C-alpha atoms as an extended CHARMM CRD file, in Angstrom:
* protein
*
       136  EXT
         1         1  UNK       CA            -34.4500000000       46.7260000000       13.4870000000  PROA      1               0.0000000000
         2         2  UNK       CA            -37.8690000000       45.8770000000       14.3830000000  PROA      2               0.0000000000
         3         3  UNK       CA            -37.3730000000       41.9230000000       13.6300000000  PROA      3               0.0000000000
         4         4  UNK       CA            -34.2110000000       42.0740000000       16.0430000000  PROA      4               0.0000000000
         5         5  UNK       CA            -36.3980000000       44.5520000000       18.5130000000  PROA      5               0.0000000000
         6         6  UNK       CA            -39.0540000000       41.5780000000       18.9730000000  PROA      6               0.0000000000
         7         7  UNK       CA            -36.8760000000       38.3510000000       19.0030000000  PROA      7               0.0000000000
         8         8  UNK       CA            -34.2700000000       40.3880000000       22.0200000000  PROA      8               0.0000000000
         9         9  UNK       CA            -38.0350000000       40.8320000000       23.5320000000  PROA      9               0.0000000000
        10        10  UNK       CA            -39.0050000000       37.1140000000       23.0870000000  PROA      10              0.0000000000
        11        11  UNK       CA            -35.8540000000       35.7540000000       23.7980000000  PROA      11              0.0000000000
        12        12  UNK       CA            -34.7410000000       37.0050000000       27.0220000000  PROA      12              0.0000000000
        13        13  UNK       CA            -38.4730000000       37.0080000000       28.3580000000  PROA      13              0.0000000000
        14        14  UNK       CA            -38.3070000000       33.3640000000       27.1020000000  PROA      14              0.0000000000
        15        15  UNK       CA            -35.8430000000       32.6900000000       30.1590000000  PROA      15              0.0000000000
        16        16  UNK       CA            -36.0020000000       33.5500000000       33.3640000000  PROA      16              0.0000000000
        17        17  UNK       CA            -38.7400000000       35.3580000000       35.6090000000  PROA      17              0.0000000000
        18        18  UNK       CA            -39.1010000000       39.2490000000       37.1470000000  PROA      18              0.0000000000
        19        19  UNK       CA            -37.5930000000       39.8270000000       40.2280000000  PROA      19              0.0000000000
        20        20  UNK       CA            -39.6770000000       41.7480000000       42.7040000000  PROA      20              0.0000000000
        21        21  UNK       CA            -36.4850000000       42.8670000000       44.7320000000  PROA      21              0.0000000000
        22        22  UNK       CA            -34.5820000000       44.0720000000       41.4030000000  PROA      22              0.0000000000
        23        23  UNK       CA            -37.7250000000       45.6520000000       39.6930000000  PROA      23              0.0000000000
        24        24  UNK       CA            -40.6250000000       45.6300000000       41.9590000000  PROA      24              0.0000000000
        25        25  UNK       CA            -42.3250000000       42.9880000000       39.3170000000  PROA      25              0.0000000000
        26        26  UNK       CA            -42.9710000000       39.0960000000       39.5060000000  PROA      26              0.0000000000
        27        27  UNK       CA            -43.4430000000       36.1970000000       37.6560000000  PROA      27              0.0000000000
        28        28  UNK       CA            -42.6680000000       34.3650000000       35.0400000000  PROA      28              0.0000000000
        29        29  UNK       CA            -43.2680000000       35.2170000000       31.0170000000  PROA      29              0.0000000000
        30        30  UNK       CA            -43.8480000000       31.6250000000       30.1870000000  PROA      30              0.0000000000
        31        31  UNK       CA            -44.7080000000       28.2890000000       31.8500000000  PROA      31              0.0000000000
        32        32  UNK       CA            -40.9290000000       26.7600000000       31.5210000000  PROA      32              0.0000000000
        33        33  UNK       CA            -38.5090000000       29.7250000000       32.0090000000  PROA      33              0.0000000000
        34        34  UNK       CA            -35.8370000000       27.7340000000       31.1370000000  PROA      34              0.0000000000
        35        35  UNK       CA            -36.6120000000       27.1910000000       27.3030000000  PROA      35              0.0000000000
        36        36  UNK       CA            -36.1210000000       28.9480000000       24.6460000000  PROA      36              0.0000000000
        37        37  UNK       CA            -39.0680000000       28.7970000000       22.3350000000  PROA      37              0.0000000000
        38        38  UNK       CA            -41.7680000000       30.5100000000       21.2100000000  PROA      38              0.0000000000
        39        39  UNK       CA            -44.5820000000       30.6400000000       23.8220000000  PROA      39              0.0000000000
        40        40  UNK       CA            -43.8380000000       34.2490000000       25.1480000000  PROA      40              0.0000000000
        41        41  UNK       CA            -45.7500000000       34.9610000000       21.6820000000  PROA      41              0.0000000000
        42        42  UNK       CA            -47.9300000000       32.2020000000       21.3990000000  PROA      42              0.0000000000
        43        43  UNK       CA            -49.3340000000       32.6610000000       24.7970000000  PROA      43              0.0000000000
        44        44  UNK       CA            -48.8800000000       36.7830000000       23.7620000000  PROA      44              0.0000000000
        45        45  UNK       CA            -51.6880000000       36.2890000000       21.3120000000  PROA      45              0.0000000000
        46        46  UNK       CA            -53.8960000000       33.2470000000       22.6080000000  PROA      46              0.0000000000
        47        47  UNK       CA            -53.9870000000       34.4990000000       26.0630000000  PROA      47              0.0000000000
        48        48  UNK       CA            -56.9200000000       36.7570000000       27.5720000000  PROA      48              0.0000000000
        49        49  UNK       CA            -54.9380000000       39.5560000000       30.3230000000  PROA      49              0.0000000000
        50        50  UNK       CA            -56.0940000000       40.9550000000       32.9410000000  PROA      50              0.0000000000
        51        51  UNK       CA            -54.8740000000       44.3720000000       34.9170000000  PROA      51              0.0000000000
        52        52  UNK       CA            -52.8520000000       42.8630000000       38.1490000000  PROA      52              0.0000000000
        53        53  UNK       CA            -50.9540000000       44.5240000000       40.7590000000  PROA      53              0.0000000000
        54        54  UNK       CA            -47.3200000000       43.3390000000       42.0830000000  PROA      54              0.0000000000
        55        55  UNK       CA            -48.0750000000       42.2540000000       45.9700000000  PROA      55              0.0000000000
        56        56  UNK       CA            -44.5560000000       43.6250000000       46.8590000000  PROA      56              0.0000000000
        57        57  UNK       CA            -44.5980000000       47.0650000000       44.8110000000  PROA      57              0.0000000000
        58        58  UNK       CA            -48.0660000000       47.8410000000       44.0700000000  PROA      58              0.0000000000
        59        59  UNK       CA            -46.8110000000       48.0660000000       40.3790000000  PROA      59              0.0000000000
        60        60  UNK       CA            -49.3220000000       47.3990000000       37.6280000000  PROA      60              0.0000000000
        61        61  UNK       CA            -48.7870000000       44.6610000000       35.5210000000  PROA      61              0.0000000000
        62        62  UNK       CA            -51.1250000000       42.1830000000       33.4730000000  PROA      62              0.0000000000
        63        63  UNK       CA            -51.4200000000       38.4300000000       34.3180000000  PROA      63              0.0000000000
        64        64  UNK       CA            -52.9160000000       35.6640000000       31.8690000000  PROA      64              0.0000000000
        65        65  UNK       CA            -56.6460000000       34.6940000000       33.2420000000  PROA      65              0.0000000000
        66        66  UNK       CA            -56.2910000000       31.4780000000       35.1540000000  PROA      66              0.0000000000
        67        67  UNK       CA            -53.0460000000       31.2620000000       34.8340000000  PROA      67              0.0000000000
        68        68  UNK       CA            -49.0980000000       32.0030000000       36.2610000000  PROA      68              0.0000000000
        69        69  UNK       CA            -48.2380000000       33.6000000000       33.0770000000  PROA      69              0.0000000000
        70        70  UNK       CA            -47.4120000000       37.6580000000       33.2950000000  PROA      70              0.0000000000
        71        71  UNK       CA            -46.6500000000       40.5030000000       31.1040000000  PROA      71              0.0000000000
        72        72  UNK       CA            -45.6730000000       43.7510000000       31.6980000000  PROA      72              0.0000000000
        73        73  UNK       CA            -47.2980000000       46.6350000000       29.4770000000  PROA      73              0.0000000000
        74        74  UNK       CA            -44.6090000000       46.6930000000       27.2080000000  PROA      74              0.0000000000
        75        75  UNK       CA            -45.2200000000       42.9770000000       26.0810000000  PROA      75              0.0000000000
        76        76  UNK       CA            -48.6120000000       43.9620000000       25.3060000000  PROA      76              0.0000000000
        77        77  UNK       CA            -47.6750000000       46.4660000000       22.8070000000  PROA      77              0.0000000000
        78        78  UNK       CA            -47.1580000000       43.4520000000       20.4100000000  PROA      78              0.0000000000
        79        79  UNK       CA            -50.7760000000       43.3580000000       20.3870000000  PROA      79              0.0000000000
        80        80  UNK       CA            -51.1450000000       46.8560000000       19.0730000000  PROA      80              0.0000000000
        81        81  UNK       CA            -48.3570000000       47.8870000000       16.5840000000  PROA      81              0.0000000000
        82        82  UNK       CA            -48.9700000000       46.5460000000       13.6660000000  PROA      82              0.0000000000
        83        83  UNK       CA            -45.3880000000       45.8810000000       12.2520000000  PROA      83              0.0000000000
        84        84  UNK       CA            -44.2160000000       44.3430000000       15.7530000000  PROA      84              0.0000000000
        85        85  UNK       CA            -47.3730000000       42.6610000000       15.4070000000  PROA      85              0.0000000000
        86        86  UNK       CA            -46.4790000000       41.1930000000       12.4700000000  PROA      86              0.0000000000
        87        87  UNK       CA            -43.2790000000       40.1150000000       13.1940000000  PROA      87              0.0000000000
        88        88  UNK       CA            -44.6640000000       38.4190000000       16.6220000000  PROA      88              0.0000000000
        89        89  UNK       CA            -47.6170000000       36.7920000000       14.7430000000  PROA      89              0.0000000000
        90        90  UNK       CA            -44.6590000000       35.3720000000       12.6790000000  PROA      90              0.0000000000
        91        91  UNK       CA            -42.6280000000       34.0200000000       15.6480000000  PROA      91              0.0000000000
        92        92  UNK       CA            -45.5120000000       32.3530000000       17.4130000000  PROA      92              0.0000000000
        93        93  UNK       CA            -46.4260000000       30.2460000000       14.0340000000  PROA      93              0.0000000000
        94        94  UNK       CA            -42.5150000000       29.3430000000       13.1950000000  PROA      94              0.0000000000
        95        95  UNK       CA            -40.2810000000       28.7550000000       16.2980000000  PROA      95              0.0000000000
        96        96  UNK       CA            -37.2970000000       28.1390000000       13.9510000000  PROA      96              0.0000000000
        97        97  UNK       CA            -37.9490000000       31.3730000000       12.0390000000  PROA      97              0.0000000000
        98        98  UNK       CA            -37.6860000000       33.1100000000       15.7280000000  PROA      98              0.0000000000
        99        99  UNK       CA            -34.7700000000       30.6650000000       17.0800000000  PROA      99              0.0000000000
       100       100  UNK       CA            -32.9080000000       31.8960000000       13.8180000000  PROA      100             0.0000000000
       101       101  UNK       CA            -33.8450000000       35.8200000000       14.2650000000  PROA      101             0.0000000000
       102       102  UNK       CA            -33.1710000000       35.5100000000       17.8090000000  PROA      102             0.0000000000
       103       103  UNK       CA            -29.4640000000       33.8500000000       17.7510000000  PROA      103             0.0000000000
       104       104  UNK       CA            -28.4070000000       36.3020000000       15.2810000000  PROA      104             0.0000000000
       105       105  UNK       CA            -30.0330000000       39.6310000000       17.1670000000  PROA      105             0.0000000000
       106       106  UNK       CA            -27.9920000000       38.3070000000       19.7450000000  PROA      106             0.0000000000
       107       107  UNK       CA            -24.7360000000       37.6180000000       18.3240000000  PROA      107             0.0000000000
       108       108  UNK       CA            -25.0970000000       41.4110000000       16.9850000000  PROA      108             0.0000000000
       109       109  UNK       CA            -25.7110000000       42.6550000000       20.1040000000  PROA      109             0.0000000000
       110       110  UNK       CA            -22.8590000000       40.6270000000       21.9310000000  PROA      110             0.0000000000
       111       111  UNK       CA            -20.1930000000       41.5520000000       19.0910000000  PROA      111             0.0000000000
       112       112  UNK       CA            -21.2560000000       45.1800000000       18.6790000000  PROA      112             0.0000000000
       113       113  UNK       CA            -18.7190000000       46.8380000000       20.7670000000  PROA      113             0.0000000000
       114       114  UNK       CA            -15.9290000000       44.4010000000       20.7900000000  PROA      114             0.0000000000
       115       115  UNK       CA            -14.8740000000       43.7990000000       17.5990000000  PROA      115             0.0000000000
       116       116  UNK       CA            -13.1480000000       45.9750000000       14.6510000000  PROA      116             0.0000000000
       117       117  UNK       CA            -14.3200000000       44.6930000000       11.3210000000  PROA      117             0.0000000000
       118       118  UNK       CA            -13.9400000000       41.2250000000       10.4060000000  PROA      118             0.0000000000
       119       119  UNK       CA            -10.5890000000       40.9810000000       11.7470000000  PROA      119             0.0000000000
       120       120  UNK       CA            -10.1620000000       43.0620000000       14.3160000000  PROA      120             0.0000000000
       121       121  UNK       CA            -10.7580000000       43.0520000000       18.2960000000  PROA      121             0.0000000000
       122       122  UNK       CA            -10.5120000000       45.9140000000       20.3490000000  PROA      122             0.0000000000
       123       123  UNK       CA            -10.1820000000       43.8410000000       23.5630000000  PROA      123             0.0000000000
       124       124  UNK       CA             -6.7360000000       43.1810000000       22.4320000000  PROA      124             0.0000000000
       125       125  UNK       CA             -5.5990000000       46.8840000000       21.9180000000  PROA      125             0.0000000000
       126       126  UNK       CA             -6.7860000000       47.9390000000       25.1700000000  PROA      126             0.0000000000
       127       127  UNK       CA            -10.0630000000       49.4500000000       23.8810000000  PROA      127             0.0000000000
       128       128  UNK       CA            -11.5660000000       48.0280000000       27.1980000000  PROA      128             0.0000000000
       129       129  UNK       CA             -8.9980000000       50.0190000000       29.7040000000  PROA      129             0.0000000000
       130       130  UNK       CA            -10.9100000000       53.1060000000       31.1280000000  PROA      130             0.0000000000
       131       131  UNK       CA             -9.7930000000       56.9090000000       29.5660000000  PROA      131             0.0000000000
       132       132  UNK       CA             -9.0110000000       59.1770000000       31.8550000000  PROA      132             0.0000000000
       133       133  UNK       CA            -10.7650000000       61.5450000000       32.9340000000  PROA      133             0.0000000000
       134       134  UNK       CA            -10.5950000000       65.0500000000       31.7380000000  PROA      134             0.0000000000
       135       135  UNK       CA            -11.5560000000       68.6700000000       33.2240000000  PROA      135             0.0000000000
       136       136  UNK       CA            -14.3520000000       70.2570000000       31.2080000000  PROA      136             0.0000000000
């Protein structure tokens, strides 16, 4: 869903920083990379970006004014859809509301392909062994 879509988005750009040697981008999404919390949209909204380019790739990317805070352009398309708008308007005024959205977008994610109904995981039948190949 949408409400998952945004919290994955906040979360993981919550922690952690772009790599210019994996992705050709830098910096960091917020000001403590190690938190989980709800500056990525606060900062989203309140902040006033600016077209910069990565020194290492020559990719364009968008940097807060004044600040180390980056975005790529896909960030910024919280600022103009107006249902992922919405929902990121709503995480930036409620960190709990986007704590709660975000541990359970994750937990779906992480479970999806491992287990089989409530009681059920395919780890143990040896879901997770390769198939073999076949001739087409």
């Amino acid at each position: 869903t949408n409400l998952e879509l945004v919290a994955l988005l906040g979360g993981g750009h919550s922690l952690g920083r772009m790599h210019a040697k994996r992705s050709g981008y830098v910096g960091s999404w917020t000001s403590d990379p190690t938190v989980v919390d709800n500056e990525y949209f606060v900062s989203t909204f309140t902040e006033k970006w600016e077209e910069f380019t990565a020194p290492v790739s020559a990719k364009k990317m968008f940097k807060a004014k004044g600040k180390e805070l980056y975005r790529l352009k896909t960030d910024l398309a919280l600022l103009y859809d107006a249902e992922l708008a919405a929902i990121a308007t709503d995480f930036a005024a409620d960190i709990e509301a986007f704590r709660d959205a975000f541990a359970a977008a994750w937990a779906k994610i992480m479970n999806a392909d491992r287990f089989d109904g409530p009681t059920g995981n395919l780890c143990d039948r040896g879901a997770h062994k390769a198939a073999p190949l076949t001739a087409v």
